[in-house]
């Protein structure tokens, strides 16, 4: 649970206390993406708000649209400005 693995990998850890689960999830150097899996939508929304990740999904994983900025928190910040919309706000230099 302490390493960010690039690939189709999922870690699953049982927990009995919601606060402990959120603490485990946030106690990493990276924060690209996470997902919350539960039948309780109130719990899902409560936990999702507390997670320190660039993307948090509920009962699914990896739905992104390439037009919108996305990226992670902490050491997973790459990608925040690599969207189509960043081109609209990036100053362009002109050459003569």
Tab-separated table of N, CA, C and O in Angstrom:
chain	number	residue	atom	x	y	z
A	1	UNK	N	0.814	-1.203	0.000
A	1	UNK	CA	0.000	0.000	0.000
A	1	UNK	C	0.858	1.268	0.000
A	1	UNK	O	0.322	2.343	-0.047
A	2	UNK	N	2.158	1.121	0.035
A	2	UNK	CA	3.028	2.293	0.090
A	2	UNK	C	3.692	2.634	-1.236
A	2	UNK	O	4.411	3.602	-1.317
A	3	UNK	N	3.459	1.875	-2.267
A	3	UNK	CA	4.104	2.130	-3.558
A	3	UNK	C	3.054	2.362	-4.637
A	3	UNK	O	2.011	1.746	-4.636
A	4	UNK	N	3.408	3.255	-5.556
A	4	UNK	CA	2.541	3.480	-6.705
A	4	UNK	C	3.037	2.597	-7.838
A	4	UNK	O	4.155	2.761	-8.308
A	5	UNK	N	2.232	1.662	-8.230
A	5	UNK	CA	2.587	0.732	-9.292
A	5	UNK	C	1.884	1.182	-10.558
A	5	UNK	O	0.675	1.370	-10.565
A	6	UNK	N	2.644	1.363	-11.625
A	6	UNK	CA	2.044	1.781	-12.879
A	6	UNK	C	1.632	0.540	-13.649
A	6	UNK	O	2.465	-0.217	-14.111
A	7	UNK	N	0.374	0.308	-13.751
A	7	UNK	CA	-0.123	-0.854	-14.470
A	7	UNK	C	-1.484	-1.236	-13.948
A	7	UNK	O	-2.021	-0.604	-13.047
A	8	UNK	N	-2.042	-2.254	-14.498
A	8	UNK	CA	-3.372	-2.695	-14.050
A	8	UNK	C	-3.260	-3.494	-12.747
A	8	UNK	O	-3.279	-4.718	-12.736
A	9	UNK	N	-3.097	-2.771	-11.644
A	9	UNK	CA	-2.914	-3.384	-10.331
A	9	UNK	C	-3.905	-2.771	-9.356
A	9	UNK	O	-4.164	-1.572	-9.389
A	10	UNK	N	-4.451	-3.590	-8.499
A	10	UNK	CA	-5.341	-3.087	-7.461
A	10	UNK	C	-4.889	-3.669	-6.128
A	10	UNK	O	-4.446	-4.812	-6.054
A	11	UNK	N	-4.936	-2.851	-5.101
A	11	UNK	CA	-4.681	-3.357	-3.753
A	11	UNK	C	-5.988	-3.316	-2.985
A	11	UNK	O	-6.785	-2.397	-3.141
A	12	UNK	N	-6.196	-4.326	-2.192
A	12	UNK	CA	-7.418	-4.421	-1.392
A	12	UNK	C	-7.002	-4.691	0.039
A	12	UNK	O	-6.185	-5.580	0.293
A	13	UNK	N	-7.540	-3.925	0.949
A	13	UNK	CA	-7.218	-4.090	2.358
A	13	UNK	C	-8.499	-3.981	3.166
A	13	UNK	O	-9.224	-2.999	3.050
A	14	UNK	N	-8.773	-4.986	3.970
A	14	UNK	CA	-9.944	-4.919	4.850
A	14	UNK	C	-9.688	-3.907	5.959
A	14	UNK	O	-8.553	-3.720	6.382
A	15	UNK	N	-10.757	-3.269	6.404
A	15	UNK	CA	-10.637	-2.315	7.504
A	15	UNK	C	-11.905	-2.372	8.338
A	15	UNK	O	-12.960	-2.786	7.870
A	16	UNK	N	-11.795	-1.963	9.576
A	16	UNK	CA	-12.976	-1.912	10.435
A	16	UNK	C	-13.329	-0.482	10.812
A	16	UNK	O	-14.443	-0.197	11.217
A	17	UNK	N	-12.379	0.434	10.626
A	17	UNK	CA	-12.590	1.832	11.000
A	17	UNK	C	-12.347	2.718	9.777
A	17	UNK	O	-11.264	2.686	9.183
A	18	UNK	N	-13.344	3.489	9.384
A	18	UNK	CA	-13.261	4.336	8.193
A	18	UNK	C	-12.103	5.330	8.271
A	18	UNK	O	-11.410	5.566	7.286
A	19	UNK	N	-11.889	5.917	9.445
A	19	UNK	CA	-10.795	6.871	9.606
A	19	UNK	C	-9.443	6.210	9.335
A	19	UNK	O	-8.561	6.810	8.726
A	20	UNK	N	-9.272	4.981	9.790
A	20	UNK	CA	-8.024	4.258	9.554
A	20	UNK	C	-7.846	3.964	8.065
A	20	UNK	O	-6.755	4.109	7.535
A	21	UNK	N	-8.904	3.605	7.387
A	21	UNK	CA	-8.818	3.330	5.951
A	21	UNK	C	-8.396	4.580	5.185
A	21	UNK	O	-7.541	4.517	4.288
A	22	UNK	N	-8.952	5.725	5.522
A	22	UNK	CA	-8.586	6.980	4.858
A	22	UNK	C	-7.139	7.334	5.183
A	22	UNK	O	-6.381	7.761	4.304
A	23	UNK	N	-6.729	7.140	6.419
A	23	UNK	CA	-5.341	7.420	6.804
A	23	UNK	C	-4.378	6.543	6.017
A	23	UNK	O	-3.350	7.025	5.520
A	24	UNK	N	-4.674	5.246	5.884
A	24	UNK	CA	-3.832	4.356	5.081
A	24	UNK	C	-3.766	4.836	3.639
A	24	UNK	O	-2.700	4.870	3.041
A	25	UNK	N	-4.898	5.179	3.081
A	25	UNK	CA	-4.946	5.589	1.669
A	25	UNK	C	-4.146	6.867	1.431
A	25	UNK	O	-3.481	6.999	0.405
A	26	UNK	N	-4.201	7.801	2.361
A	26	UNK	CA	-3.515	9.083	2.186
A	26	UNK	C	-2.050	9.049	2.601
A	26	UNK	O	-1.311	9.986	2.306
A	27	UNK	N	-1.617	8.008	3.263
A	27	UNK	CA	-0.246	7.913	3.765
A	27	UNK	C	0.693	7.332	2.710
A	27	UNK	O	1.340	6.307	2.906
A	28	UNK	N	0.734	7.988	1.562
A	28	UNK	CA	1.603	7.571	0.466
A	28	UNK	C	2.240	8.819	-0.144
A	28	UNK	O	1.752	9.934	0.032
A	29	UNK	N	3.330	8.619	-0.874
A	29	UNK	CA	4.004	9.746	-1.528
A	29	UNK	C	3.294	10.194	-2.790
A	29	UNK	O	3.523	11.284	-3.280
A	30	UNK	N	2.465	9.317	-3.336
A	30	UNK	CA	1.813	9.595	-4.614
A	30	UNK	C	0.315	9.771	-4.416
A	30	UNK	O	-0.227	9.457	-3.382
A	31	UNK	N	-0.350	10.260	-5.429
A	31	UNK	CA	-1.788	10.435	-5.337
A	31	UNK	C	-2.419	10.615	-6.698
A	31	UNK	O	-3.114	11.591	-6.951
A	32	UNK	N	-2.165	9.683	-7.597
A	32	UNK	CA	-2.696	9.816	-8.953
A	32	UNK	C	-4.187	9.516	-9.005
A	32	UNK	O	-4.975	10.342	-9.449
A	33	UNK	N	-4.586	8.343	-8.535
A	33	UNK	CA	-5.997	7.964	-8.640
A	33	UNK	C	-6.352	6.955	-7.559
A	33	UNK	O	-5.505	6.212	-7.076
A	34	UNK	N	-7.620	6.957	-7.208
A	34	UNK	CA	-8.128	5.998	-6.225
A	34	UNK	C	-9.596	5.742	-6.512
A	34	UNK	O	-10.231	6.470	-7.271
A	35	UNK	N	-10.100	4.702	-5.897
A	35	UNK	CA	-11.526	4.424	-6.039
A	35	UNK	C	-12.065	3.906	-4.713
A	35	UNK	O	-11.349	3.288	-3.933
A	36	UNK	N	-13.333	4.193	-4.483
A	36	UNK	CA	-14.039	3.765	-3.282
A	36	UNK	C	-15.108	2.782	-3.733
A	36	UNK	O	-15.886	3.079	-4.632
A	37	UNK	N	-15.142	1.624	-3.101
A	37	UNK	CA	-16.100	0.585	-3.465
A	37	UNK	C	-16.979	0.296	-2.263
A	37	UNK	O	-16.496	-0.149	-1.220
A	38	UNK	N	-18.272	0.567	-2.385
A	38	UNK	CA	-19.209	0.334	-1.292
A	38	UNK	C	-20.632	0.378	-1.830
A	38	UNK	O	-20.894	0.959	-2.881
A	39	UNK	N	-21.543	-0.202	-1.082
A	39	UNK	CA	-22.973	-0.108	-1.409
A	39	UNK	C	-23.608	1.126	-0.771
A	39	UNK	O	-24.724	1.489	-1.104
A	40	UNK	N	-22.893	1.748	0.152
A	40	UNK	CA	-23.397	2.886	0.922
A	40	UNK	C	-22.946	4.187	0.261
A	40	UNK	O	-21.803	4.612	0.417
A	41	UNK	N	-23.822	4.846	-0.478
A	41	UNK	CA	-23.449	6.048	-1.231
A	41	UNK	C	-23.038	7.193	-0.306
A	41	UNK	O	-22.143	7.979	-0.638
A	42	UNK	N	-23.641	7.298	0.863
A	42	UNK	CA	-23.242	8.342	1.817
A	42	UNK	C	-21.801	8.138	2.255
A	42	UNK	O	-21.012	9.084	2.317
A	43	UNK	N	-21.451	6.895	2.557
A	43	UNK	CA	-20.070	6.582	2.940
A	43	UNK	C	-19.129	6.869	1.771
A	43	UNK	O	-18.050	7.433	1.956
A	44	UNK	N	-19.517	6.488	0.577
A	44	UNK	CA	-18.668	6.703	-0.596
A	44	UNK	C	-18.350	8.186	-0.779
A	44	UNK	O	-17.196	8.556	-1.001
A	45	UNK	N	-19.350	9.027	-0.689
A	45	UNK	CA	-19.136	10.462	-0.873
A	45	UNK	C	-18.296	11.047	0.261
A	45	UNK	O	-17.410	11.876	0.026
A	46	UNK	N	-18.546	10.603	1.464
A	46	UNK	CA	-17.803	11.085	2.636
A	46	UNK	C	-16.318	10.712	2.508
A	46	UNK	O	-15.436	11.551	2.704
A	47	UNK	N	-16.047	9.479	2.167
A	47	UNK	CA	-14.667	9.019	2.035
A	47	UNK	C	-13.998	9.671	0.834
A	47	UNK	O	-12.850	10.120	0.916
A	48	UNK	N	-14.678	9.752	-0.291
A	48	UNK	CA	-14.100	10.338	-1.505
A	48	UNK	C	-13.639	11.771	-1.264
A	48	UNK	O	-12.582	12.176	-1.758
A	49	UNK	N	-14.397	12.541	-0.499
A	49	UNK	CA	-14.014	13.924	-0.199
A	49	UNK	C	-12.719	13.997	0.597
A	49	UNK	O	-11.989	14.981	0.512
A	50	UNK	N	-12.419	12.975	1.353
A	50	UNK	CA	-11.246	12.988	2.230
A	50	UNK	C	-9.979	12.434	1.572
A	50	UNK	O	-8.888	12.606	2.106
A	51	UNK	N	-10.123	11.787	0.439
A	51	UNK	CA	-8.963	11.178	-0.210
A	51	UNK	C	-8.138	12.229	-0.948
A	51	UNK	O	-8.688	13.101	-1.624
A	52	UNK	N	-6.842	12.139	-0.822
A	52	UNK	CA	-5.916	13.103	-1.430
A	52	UNK	C	-5.351	12.535	-2.727
A	52	UNK	O	-4.191	12.136	-2.807
A	53	UNK	N	-6.207	12.505	-3.736
A	53	UNK	CA	-5.844	11.951	-5.034
A	53	UNK	C	-6.368	12.860	-6.140
A	53	UNK	O	-7.361	13.556	-5.963
A	54	UNK	N	-5.711	12.812	-7.283
A	54	UNK	CA	-6.144	13.630	-8.412
A	54	UNK	C	-7.495	13.221	-8.954
A	54	UNK	O	-8.275	14.047	-9.419
A	55	UNK	N	-7.792	11.935	-8.916
A	55	UNK	CA	-9.080	11.420	-9.365
A	55	UNK	C	-9.551	10.381	-8.360
A	55	UNK	O	-8.765	9.547	-7.914
A	56	UNK	N	-10.813	10.473	-8.000
A	56	UNK	CA	-11.422	9.495	-7.088
A	56	UNK	C	-12.728	9.044	-7.721
A	56	UNK	O	-13.590	9.859	-8.026
A	57	UNK	N	-12.855	7.758	-7.947
A	57	UNK	CA	-14.065	7.191	-8.529
A	57	UNK	C	-14.834	6.420	-7.466
A	57	UNK	O	-14.254	5.973	-6.473
A	58	UNK	N	-16.114	6.247	-7.695
A	58	UNK	CA	-16.949	5.451	-6.806
A	58	UNK	C	-17.483	4.262	-7.597
A	58	UNK	O	-18.135	4.441	-8.636
A	59	UNK	N	-17.174	3.082	-7.117
A	59	UNK	CA	-17.617	1.810	-7.706
A	59	UNK	C	-17.241	1.641	-9.172
A	59	UNK	O	-17.923	0.961	-9.932
A	60	UNK	N	-16.174	2.260	-9.572
A	60	UNK	CA	-15.584	2.093	-10.898
A	60	UNK	C	-14.164	2.609	-10.818
A	60	UNK	O	-13.742	3.120	-9.787
A	61	UNK	N	-13.443	2.490	-11.897
A	61	UNK	CA	-12.083	3.020	-11.908
A	61	UNK	C	-11.667	3.349	-13.329
A	61	UNK	O	-11.978	2.628	-14.271
A	62	UNK	N	-10.998	4.472	-13.480
A	62	UNK	CA	-10.359	4.933	-14.701
A	62	UNK	C	-11.302	5.414	-15.792
A	62	UNK	O	-11.203	5.015	-16.940
A	63	UNK	N	-12.202	6.291	-15.455
A	63	UNK	CA	-12.990	7.007	-16.464
A	63	UNK	C	-12.520	8.450	-16.466
A	63	UNK	O	-12.804	9.203	-15.561
A	64	UNK	N	-11.759	8.821	-17.494
A	64	UNK	CA	-11.280	10.187	-17.654
A	64	UNK	C	-11.611	10.663	-19.058
A	64	UNK	O	-11.660	9.871	-19.990
A	65	UNK	N	-11.794	11.940	-19.191
A	65	UNK	CA	-11.964	12.512	-20.520
A	65	UNK	C	-10.687	13.280	-20.859
A	65	UNK	O	-10.190	14.053	-20.043
A	66	UNK	N	-10.117	13.062	-22.021
A	66	UNK	CA	-8.845	13.687	-22.360
A	66	UNK	C	-8.929	15.204	-22.506
A	66	UNK	O	-7.909	15.875	-22.486
A	67	UNK	N	-10.124	15.746	-22.666
A	67	UNK	CA	-10.265	17.186	-22.832
A	67	UNK	C	-10.101	17.956	-21.523
A	67	UNK	O	-9.862	19.149	-21.542
A	68	UNK	N	-10.284	17.300	-20.402
A	68	UNK	CA	-10.226	17.983	-19.109
A	68	UNK	C	-8.870	17.764	-18.446
A	68	UNK	O	-8.283	16.697	-18.580
A	69	UNK	N	-8.385	18.776	-17.719
A	69	UNK	CA	-7.120	18.596	-16.999
A	69	UNK	C	-7.258	17.476	-15.979
A	69	UNK	O	-8.303	17.308	-15.366
A	70	UNK	N	-6.227	16.719	-15.829
A	70	UNK	CA	-6.226	15.688	-14.805
A	70	UNK	C	-4.786	15.408	-14.401
A	70	UNK	O	-3.850	15.739	-15.102
A	71	UNK	N	-4.637	14.851	-13.272
A	71	UNK	CA	-3.323	14.537	-12.738
A	71	UNK	C	-3.466	14.218	-11.279
A	71	UNK	O	-4.577	14.156	-10.753
A	72	UNK	N	-2.379	14.030	-10.611
A	72	UNK	CA	-2.435	13.604	-9.231
A	72	UNK	C	-2.058	14.686	-8.247
A	72	UNK	O	-1.870	15.839	-8.603
A	73	UNK	N	-1.976	14.268	-7.018
A	73	UNK	CA	-1.485	15.103	-5.926
A	73	UNK	C	-0.110	14.591	-5.552
A	73	UNK	O	0.307	13.523	-5.991
A	74	UNK	N	0.537	15.312	-4.691
A	74	UNK	CA	1.829	14.921	-4.140
A	74	UNK	C	2.810	14.675	-5.284
A	74	UNK	O	2.929	15.525	-6.160
A	75	UNK	N	3.481	13.541	-5.314
A	75	UNK	CA	4.477	13.273	-6.347
A	75	UNK	C	3.865	12.715	-7.630
A	75	UNK	O	4.583	12.314	-8.533
A	76	UNK	N	2.561	12.696	-7.731
A	76	UNK	CA	1.877	12.244	-8.948
A	76	UNK	C	1.220	13.417	-9.660
A	76	UNK	O	0.189	13.279	-10.267
A	77	UNK	N	1.802	14.575	-9.602
A	77	UNK	CA	1.191	15.763	-10.174
A	77	UNK	C	1.294	15.888	-11.672
A	77	UNK	O	0.659	16.733	-12.271
A	78	UNK	N	2.081	15.047	-12.331
A	78	UNK	CA	2.254	15.157	-13.767
A	78	UNK	C	0.924	15.005	-14.498
A	78	UNK	O	0.143	14.124	-14.192
A	79	UNK	N	0.671	15.887	-15.439
A	79	UNK	CA	-0.520	15.762	-16.259
A	79	UNK	C	-1.546	16.839	-16.015
A	79	UNK	O	-2.451	17.013	-16.803
A	80	UNK	N	-1.437	17.606	-14.973
A	80	UNK	CA	-2.451	18.606	-14.653
A	80	UNK	C	-2.670	19.593	-15.791
A	80	UNK	O	-3.770	20.021	-16.025
A	81	UNK	N	-1.621	19.973	-16.472
A	81	UNK	CA	-1.758	20.974	-17.525
A	81	UNK	C	-1.590	20.403	-18.922
A	81	UNK	O	-1.328	21.123	-19.862
A	82	UNK	N	-1.729	19.107	-19.058
A	82	UNK	CA	-1.514	18.483	-20.358
A	82	UNK	C	-2.816	18.254	-21.123
A	82	UNK	O	-2.891	17.471	-22.038
A	83	UNK	N	-3.852	18.954	-20.732
A	83	UNK	CA	-5.133	18.769	-21.398
A	83	UNK	C	-5.287	19.724	-22.570
A	83	UNK	O	-4.523	20.664	-22.748
A	84	UNK	N	-6.319	19.493	-23.334
A	84	UNK	CA	-6.658	20.348	-24.450
A	84	UNK	C	-6.934	21.784	-23.980
A	84	UNK	O	-6.579	22.748	-24.646
A	85	UNK	N	-7.551	21.936	-22.801
A	85	UNK	CA	-7.908	23.251	-22.298
A	85	UNK	C	-6.692	24.057	-21.863
A	85	UNK	O	-6.743	25.277	-21.804
A	86	UNK	N	-5.582	23.414	-21.561
A	86	UNK	CA	-4.392	24.169	-21.168
A	86	UNK	C	-3.883	25.011	-22.336
A	86	UNK	O	-3.267	26.041	-22.135
A	87	UNK	N	-4.163	24.583	-23.558
A	87	UNK	CA	-3.728	25.342	-24.724
A	87	UNK	C	-4.432	26.691	-24.810
A	87	UNK	O	-3.880	27.654	-25.328
A	88	UNK	N	-5.650	26.766	-24.285
A	88	UNK	CA	-6.393	28.018	-24.327
A	88	UNK	C	-5.861	29.056	-23.347
A	88	UNK	O	-6.042	30.231	-23.533
A	89	UNK	N	-5.189	28.605	-22.285
A	89	UNK	CA	-4.740	29.526	-21.257
A	89	UNK	C	-3.228	29.724	-21.276
A	89	UNK	O	-2.716	30.568	-20.568
A	90	UNK	N	-2.504	28.953	-22.058
A	90	UNK	CA	-1.052	29.069	-22.112
A	90	UNK	C	-0.668	30.217	-23.032
A	90	UNK	O	-1.070	30.243	-24.185
A	91	UNK	N	0.114	31.186	-22.514
A	91	UNK	CA	0.551	32.279	-23.394
A	91	UNK	C	1.436	31.730	-24.500
A	91	UNK	O	2.259	30.848	-24.266
A	92	UNK	N	1.265	32.248	-25.681
A	92	UNK	CA	2.071	31.809	-26.806
A	92	UNK	C	3.022	32.931	-27.192
A	92	UNK	O	2.641	34.088	-27.230
A	93	UNK	N	4.249	32.559	-27.462
A	93	UNK	CA	5.206	33.571	-27.906
A	93	UNK	C	5.179	33.633	-29.420
A	93	UNK	O	4.915	32.642	-30.103
A	94	UNK	N	5.437	34.799	-29.940
A	94	UNK	CA	5.481	34.928	-31.394
A	94	UNK	C	6.918	35.152	-31.814
A	94	UNK	O	7.707	35.746	-31.103
A	95	UNK	N	7.251	34.640	-32.956
A	95	UNK	CA	8.596	34.820	-33.485
A	95	UNK	C	8.510	35.681	-34.727
A	95	UNK	O	7.562	35.579	-35.500
A	96	UNK	N	9.461	36.538	-34.915
A	96	UNK	CA	9.454	37.407	-36.096
A	96	UNK	C	10.453	36.933	-37.092
A	96	UNK	O	11.445	36.406	-36.826
